[in-house]
mmCIF file with all atom_site columns, C-alpha atoms in Angstrom:
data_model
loop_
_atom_site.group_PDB
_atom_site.id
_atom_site.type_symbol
_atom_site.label_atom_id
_atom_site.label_alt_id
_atom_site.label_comp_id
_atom_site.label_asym_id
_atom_site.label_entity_id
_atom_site.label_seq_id
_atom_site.pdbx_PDB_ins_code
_atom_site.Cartn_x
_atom_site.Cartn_y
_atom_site.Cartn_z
_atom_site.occupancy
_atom_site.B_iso_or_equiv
_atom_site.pdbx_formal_charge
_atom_site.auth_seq_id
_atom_site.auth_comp_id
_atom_site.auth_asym_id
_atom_site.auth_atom_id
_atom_site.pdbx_PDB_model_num
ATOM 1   C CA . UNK A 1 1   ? -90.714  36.641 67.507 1.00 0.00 ? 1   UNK A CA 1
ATOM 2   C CA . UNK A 1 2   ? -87.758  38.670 66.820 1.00 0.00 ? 2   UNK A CA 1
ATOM 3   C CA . UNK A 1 3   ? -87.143  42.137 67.791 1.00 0.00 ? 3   UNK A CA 1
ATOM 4   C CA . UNK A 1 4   ? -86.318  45.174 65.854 1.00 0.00 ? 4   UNK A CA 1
ATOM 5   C CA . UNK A 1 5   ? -82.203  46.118 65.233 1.00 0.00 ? 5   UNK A CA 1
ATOM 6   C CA . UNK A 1 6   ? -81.350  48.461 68.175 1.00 0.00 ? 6   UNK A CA 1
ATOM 7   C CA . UNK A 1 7   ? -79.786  50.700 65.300 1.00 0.00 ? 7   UNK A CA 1
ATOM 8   C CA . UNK A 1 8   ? -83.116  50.579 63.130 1.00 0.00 ? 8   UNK A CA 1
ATOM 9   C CA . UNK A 1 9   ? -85.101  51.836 66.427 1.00 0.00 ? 9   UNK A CA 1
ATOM 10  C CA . UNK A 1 10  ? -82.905  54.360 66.965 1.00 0.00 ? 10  UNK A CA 1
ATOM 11  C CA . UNK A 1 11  ? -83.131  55.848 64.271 1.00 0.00 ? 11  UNK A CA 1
ATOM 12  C CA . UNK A 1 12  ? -86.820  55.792 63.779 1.00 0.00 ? 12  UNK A CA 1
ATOM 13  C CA . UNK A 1 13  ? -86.818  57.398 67.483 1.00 0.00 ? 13  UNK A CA 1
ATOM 14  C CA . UNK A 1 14  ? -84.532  60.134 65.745 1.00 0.00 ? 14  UNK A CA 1
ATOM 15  C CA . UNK A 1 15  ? -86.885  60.346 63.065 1.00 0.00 ? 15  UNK A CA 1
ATOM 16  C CA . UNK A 1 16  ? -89.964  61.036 65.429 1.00 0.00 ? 16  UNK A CA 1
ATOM 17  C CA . UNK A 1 17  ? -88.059  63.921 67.198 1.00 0.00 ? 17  UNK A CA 1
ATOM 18  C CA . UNK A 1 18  ? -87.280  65.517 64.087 1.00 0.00 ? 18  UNK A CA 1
ATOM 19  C CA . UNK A 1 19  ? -90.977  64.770 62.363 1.00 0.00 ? 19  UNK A CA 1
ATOM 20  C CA . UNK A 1 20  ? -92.716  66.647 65.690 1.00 0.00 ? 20  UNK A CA 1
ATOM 21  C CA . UNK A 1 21  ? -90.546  70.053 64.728 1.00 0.00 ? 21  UNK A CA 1
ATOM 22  C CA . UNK A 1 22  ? -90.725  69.904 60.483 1.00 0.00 ? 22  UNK A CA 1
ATOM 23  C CA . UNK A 1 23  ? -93.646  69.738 58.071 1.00 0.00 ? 23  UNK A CA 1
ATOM 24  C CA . UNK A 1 24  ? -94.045  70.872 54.876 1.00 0.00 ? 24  UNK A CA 1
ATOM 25  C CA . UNK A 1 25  ? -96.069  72.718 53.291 1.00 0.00 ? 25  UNK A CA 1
ATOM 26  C CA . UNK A 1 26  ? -96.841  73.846 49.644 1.00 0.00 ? 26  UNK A CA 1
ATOM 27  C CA . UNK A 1 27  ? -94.732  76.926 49.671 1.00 0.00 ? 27  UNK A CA 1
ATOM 28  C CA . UNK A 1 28  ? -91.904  75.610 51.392 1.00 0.00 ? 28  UNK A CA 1
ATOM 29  C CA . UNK A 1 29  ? -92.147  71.474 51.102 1.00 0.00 ? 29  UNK A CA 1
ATOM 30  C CA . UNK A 1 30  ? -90.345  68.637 52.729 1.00 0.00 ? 30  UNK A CA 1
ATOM 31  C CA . UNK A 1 31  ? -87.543  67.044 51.032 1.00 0.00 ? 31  UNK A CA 1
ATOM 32  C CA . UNK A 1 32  ? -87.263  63.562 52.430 1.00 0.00 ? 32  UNK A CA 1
ATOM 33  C CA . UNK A 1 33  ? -84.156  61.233 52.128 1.00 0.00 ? 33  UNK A CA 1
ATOM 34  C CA . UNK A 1 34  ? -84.148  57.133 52.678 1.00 0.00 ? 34  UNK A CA 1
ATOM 35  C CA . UNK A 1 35  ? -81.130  55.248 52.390 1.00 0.00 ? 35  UNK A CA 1
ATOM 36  C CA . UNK A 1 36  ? -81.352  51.518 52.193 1.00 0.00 ? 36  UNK A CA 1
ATOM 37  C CA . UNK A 1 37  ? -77.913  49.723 51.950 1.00 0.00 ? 37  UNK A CA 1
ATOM 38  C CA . UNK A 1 38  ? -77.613  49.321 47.928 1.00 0.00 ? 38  UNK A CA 1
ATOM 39  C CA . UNK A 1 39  ? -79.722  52.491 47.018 1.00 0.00 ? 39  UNK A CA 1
ATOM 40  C CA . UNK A 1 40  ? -80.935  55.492 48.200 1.00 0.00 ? 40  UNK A CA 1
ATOM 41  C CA . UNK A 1 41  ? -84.129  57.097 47.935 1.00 0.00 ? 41  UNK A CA 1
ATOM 42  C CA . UNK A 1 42  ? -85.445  61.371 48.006 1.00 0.00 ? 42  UNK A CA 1
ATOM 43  C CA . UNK A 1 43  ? -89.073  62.885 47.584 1.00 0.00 ? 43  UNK A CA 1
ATOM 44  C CA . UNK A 1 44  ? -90.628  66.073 48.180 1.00 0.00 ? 44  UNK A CA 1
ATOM 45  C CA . UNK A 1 45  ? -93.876  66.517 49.939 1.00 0.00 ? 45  UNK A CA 1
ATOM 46  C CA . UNK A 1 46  ? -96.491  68.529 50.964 1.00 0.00 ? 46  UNK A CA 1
ATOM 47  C CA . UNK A 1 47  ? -97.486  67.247 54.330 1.00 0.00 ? 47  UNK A CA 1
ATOM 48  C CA . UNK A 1 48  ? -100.858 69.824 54.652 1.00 0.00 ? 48  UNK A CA 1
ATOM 49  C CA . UNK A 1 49  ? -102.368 67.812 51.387 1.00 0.00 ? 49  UNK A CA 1
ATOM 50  C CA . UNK A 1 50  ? -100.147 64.259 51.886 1.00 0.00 ? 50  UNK A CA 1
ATOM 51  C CA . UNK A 1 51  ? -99.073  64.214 48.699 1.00 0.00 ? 51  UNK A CA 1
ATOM 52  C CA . UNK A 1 52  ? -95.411  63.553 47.083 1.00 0.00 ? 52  UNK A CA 1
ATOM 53  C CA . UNK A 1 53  ? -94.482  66.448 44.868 1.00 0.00 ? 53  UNK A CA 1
ATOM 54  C CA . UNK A 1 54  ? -91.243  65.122 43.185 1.00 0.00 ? 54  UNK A CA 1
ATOM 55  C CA . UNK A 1 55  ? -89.382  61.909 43.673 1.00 0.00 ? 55  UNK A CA 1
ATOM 56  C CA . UNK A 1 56  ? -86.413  60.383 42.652 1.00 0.00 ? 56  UNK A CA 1
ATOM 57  C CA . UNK A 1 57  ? -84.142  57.536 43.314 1.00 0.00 ? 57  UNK A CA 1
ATOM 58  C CA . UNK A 1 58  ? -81.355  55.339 42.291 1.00 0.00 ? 58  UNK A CA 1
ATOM 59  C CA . UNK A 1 59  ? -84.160  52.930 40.843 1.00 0.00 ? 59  UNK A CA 1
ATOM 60  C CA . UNK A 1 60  ? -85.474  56.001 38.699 1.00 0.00 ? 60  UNK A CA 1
ATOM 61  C CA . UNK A 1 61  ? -85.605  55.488 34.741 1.00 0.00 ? 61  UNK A CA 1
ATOM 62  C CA . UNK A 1 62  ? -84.168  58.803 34.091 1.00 0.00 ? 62  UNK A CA 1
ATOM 63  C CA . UNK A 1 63  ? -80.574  57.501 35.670 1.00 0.00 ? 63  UNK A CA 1
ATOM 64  C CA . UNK A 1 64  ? -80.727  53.721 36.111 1.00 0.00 ? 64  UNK A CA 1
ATOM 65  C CA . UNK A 1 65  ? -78.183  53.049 33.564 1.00 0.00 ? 65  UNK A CA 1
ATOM 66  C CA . UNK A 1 66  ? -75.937  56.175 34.043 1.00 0.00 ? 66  UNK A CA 1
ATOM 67  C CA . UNK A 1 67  ? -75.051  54.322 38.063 1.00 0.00 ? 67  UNK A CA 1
ATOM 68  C CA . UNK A 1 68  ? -73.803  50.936 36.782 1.00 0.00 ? 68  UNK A CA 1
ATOM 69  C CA . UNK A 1 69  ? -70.043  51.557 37.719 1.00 0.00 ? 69  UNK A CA 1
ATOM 70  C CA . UNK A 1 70  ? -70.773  54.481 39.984 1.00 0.00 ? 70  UNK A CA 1
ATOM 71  C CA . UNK A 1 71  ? -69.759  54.133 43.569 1.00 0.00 ? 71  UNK A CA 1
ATOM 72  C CA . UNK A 1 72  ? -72.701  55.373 46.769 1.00 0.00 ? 72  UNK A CA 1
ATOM 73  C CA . UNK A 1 73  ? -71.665  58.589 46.575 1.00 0.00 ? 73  UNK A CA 1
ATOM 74  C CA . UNK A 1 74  ? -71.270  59.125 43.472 1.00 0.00 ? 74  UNK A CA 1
ATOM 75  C CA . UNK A 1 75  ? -75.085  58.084 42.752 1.00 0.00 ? 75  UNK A CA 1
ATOM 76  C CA . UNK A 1 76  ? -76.294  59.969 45.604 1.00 0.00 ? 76  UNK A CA 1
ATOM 77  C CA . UNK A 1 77  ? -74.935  63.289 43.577 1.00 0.00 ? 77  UNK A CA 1
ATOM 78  C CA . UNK A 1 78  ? -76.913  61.842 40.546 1.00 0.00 ? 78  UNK A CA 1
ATOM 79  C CA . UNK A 1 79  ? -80.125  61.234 42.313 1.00 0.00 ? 79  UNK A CA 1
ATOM 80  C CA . UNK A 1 80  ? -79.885  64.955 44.067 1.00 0.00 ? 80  UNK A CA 1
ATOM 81  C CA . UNK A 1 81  ? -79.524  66.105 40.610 1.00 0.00 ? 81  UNK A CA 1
ATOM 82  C CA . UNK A 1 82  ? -82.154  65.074 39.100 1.00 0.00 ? 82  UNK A CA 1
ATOM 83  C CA . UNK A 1 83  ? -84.299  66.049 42.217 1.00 0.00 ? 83  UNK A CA 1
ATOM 84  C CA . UNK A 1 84  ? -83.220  69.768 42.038 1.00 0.00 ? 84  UNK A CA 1
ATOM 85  C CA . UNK A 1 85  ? -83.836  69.507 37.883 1.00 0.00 ? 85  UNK A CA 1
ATOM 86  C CA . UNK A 1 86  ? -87.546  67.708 37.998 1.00 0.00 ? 86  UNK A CA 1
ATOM 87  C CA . UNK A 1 87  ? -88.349  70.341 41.096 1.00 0.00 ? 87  UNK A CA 1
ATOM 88  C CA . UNK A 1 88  ? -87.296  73.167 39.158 1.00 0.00 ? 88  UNK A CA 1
ATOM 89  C CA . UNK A 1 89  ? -89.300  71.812 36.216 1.00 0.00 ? 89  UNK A CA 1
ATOM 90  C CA . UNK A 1 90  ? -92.408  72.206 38.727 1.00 0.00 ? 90  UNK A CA 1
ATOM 91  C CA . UNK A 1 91  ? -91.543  75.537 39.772 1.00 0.00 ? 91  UNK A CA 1
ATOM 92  C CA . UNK A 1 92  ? -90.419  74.220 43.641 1.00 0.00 ? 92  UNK A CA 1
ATOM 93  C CA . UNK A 1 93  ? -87.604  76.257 44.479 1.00 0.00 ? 93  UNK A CA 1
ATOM 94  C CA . UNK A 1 94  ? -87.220  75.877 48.653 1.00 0.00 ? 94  UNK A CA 1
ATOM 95  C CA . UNK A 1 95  ? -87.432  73.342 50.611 1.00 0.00 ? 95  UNK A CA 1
ATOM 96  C CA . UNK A 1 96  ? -87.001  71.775 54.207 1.00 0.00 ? 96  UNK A CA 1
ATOM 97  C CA . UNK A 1 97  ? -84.315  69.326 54.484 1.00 0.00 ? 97  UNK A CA 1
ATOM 98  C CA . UNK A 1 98  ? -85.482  66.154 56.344 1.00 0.00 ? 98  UNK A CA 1
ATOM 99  C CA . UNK A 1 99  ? -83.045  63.704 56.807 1.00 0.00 ? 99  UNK A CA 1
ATOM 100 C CA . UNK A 1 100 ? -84.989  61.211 58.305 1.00 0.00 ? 100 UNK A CA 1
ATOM 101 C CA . UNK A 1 101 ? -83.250  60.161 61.061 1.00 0.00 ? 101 UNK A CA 1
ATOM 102 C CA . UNK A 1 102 ? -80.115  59.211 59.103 1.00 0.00 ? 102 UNK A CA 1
ATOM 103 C CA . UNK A 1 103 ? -76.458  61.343 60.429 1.00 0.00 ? 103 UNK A CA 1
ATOM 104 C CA . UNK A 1 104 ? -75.864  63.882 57.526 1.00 0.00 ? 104 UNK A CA 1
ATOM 105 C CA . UNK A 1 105 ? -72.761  62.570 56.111 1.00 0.00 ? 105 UNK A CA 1
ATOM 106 C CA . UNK A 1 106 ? -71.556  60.517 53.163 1.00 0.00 ? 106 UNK A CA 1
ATOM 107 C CA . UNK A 1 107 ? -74.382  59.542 50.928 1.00 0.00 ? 107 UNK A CA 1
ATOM 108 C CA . UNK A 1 108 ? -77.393  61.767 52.581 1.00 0.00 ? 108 UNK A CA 1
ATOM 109 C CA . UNK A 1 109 ? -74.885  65.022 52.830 1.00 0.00 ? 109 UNK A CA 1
ATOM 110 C CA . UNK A 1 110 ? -74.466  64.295 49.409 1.00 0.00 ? 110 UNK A CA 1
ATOM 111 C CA . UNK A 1 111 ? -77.497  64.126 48.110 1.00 0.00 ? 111 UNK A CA 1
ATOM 112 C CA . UNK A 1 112 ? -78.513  67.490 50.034 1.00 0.00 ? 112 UNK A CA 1
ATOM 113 C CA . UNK A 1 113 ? -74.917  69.136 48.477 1.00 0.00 ? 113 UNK A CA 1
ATOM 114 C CA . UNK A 1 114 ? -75.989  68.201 44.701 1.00 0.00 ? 114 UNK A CA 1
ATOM 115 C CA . UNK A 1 115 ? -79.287  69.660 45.407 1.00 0.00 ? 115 UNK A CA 1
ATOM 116 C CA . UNK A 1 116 ? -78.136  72.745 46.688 1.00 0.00 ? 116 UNK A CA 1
ATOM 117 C CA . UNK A 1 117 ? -75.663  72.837 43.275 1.00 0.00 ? 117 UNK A CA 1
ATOM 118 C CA . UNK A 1 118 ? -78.346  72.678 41.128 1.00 0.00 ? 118 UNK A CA 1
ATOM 119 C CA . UNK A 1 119 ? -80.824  75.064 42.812 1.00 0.00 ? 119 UNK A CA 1
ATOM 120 C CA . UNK A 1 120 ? -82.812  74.164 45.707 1.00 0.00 ? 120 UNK A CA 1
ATOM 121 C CA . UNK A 1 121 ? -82.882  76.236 48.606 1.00 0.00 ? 121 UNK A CA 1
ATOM 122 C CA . UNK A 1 122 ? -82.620  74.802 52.233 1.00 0.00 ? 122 UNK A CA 1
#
């Protein structure tokens, strides 16, 4: 049986410290970030009904083919863009950031920048 990556279990220990203090709700929902090593993943959710608002990733239709020559980053800004743009379209205009147990820099800081840009509040 193998065990678990010391740096995975961290980090879902993180994640349970930060998941016992934020929830969302429908006037205020939880933005939720997952990175994986090639992509990188964001949803908004209402925790009080357990249902995902919004979503959007680097796997999305909408930008798939935009992030072919894109570095991390880069695609990170494109996937917080079209966040902010299909929660706007649904009339979500705060949020509260969860970064899931992930260190706010590079990709996830990125993501939360380019959805501050285009006009979420957190």
């Amino acid at each position: 049986m193998s065990k678990m990556n010391p740096r995975a279990s961290m980090r879902l220990k993180r994640k349970g410290r930060i998941r016992k203090k934020i929830s969302g709700t429908l006037e205020r929902p939880r933005l939720s970030v997952f990175r994986s090593a090639k992509h990188i993943y964001a949803q908004i959710i209402d925790d009080l009904q357990g249902v995902t608002l919004v979503a959007a990733g680097t796997l999305s239709p909408e930008i798939r083919d935009k992030l072919g020559g894109l570095k991390k980053k880069d695609a990170a800004r494109e996937v917080g863009k079209l966040l902010a743009d299909k929660a706007k379209s649904k009339g979500i205009a705060t949020v509260i950031f969860d970064r899931n147990g992930f260190i706010y820099h590079g990709r996830v800081k990125s993501l939360a920048e380019s959805c501050r840009e285009n006009g979420l509040v957190f």
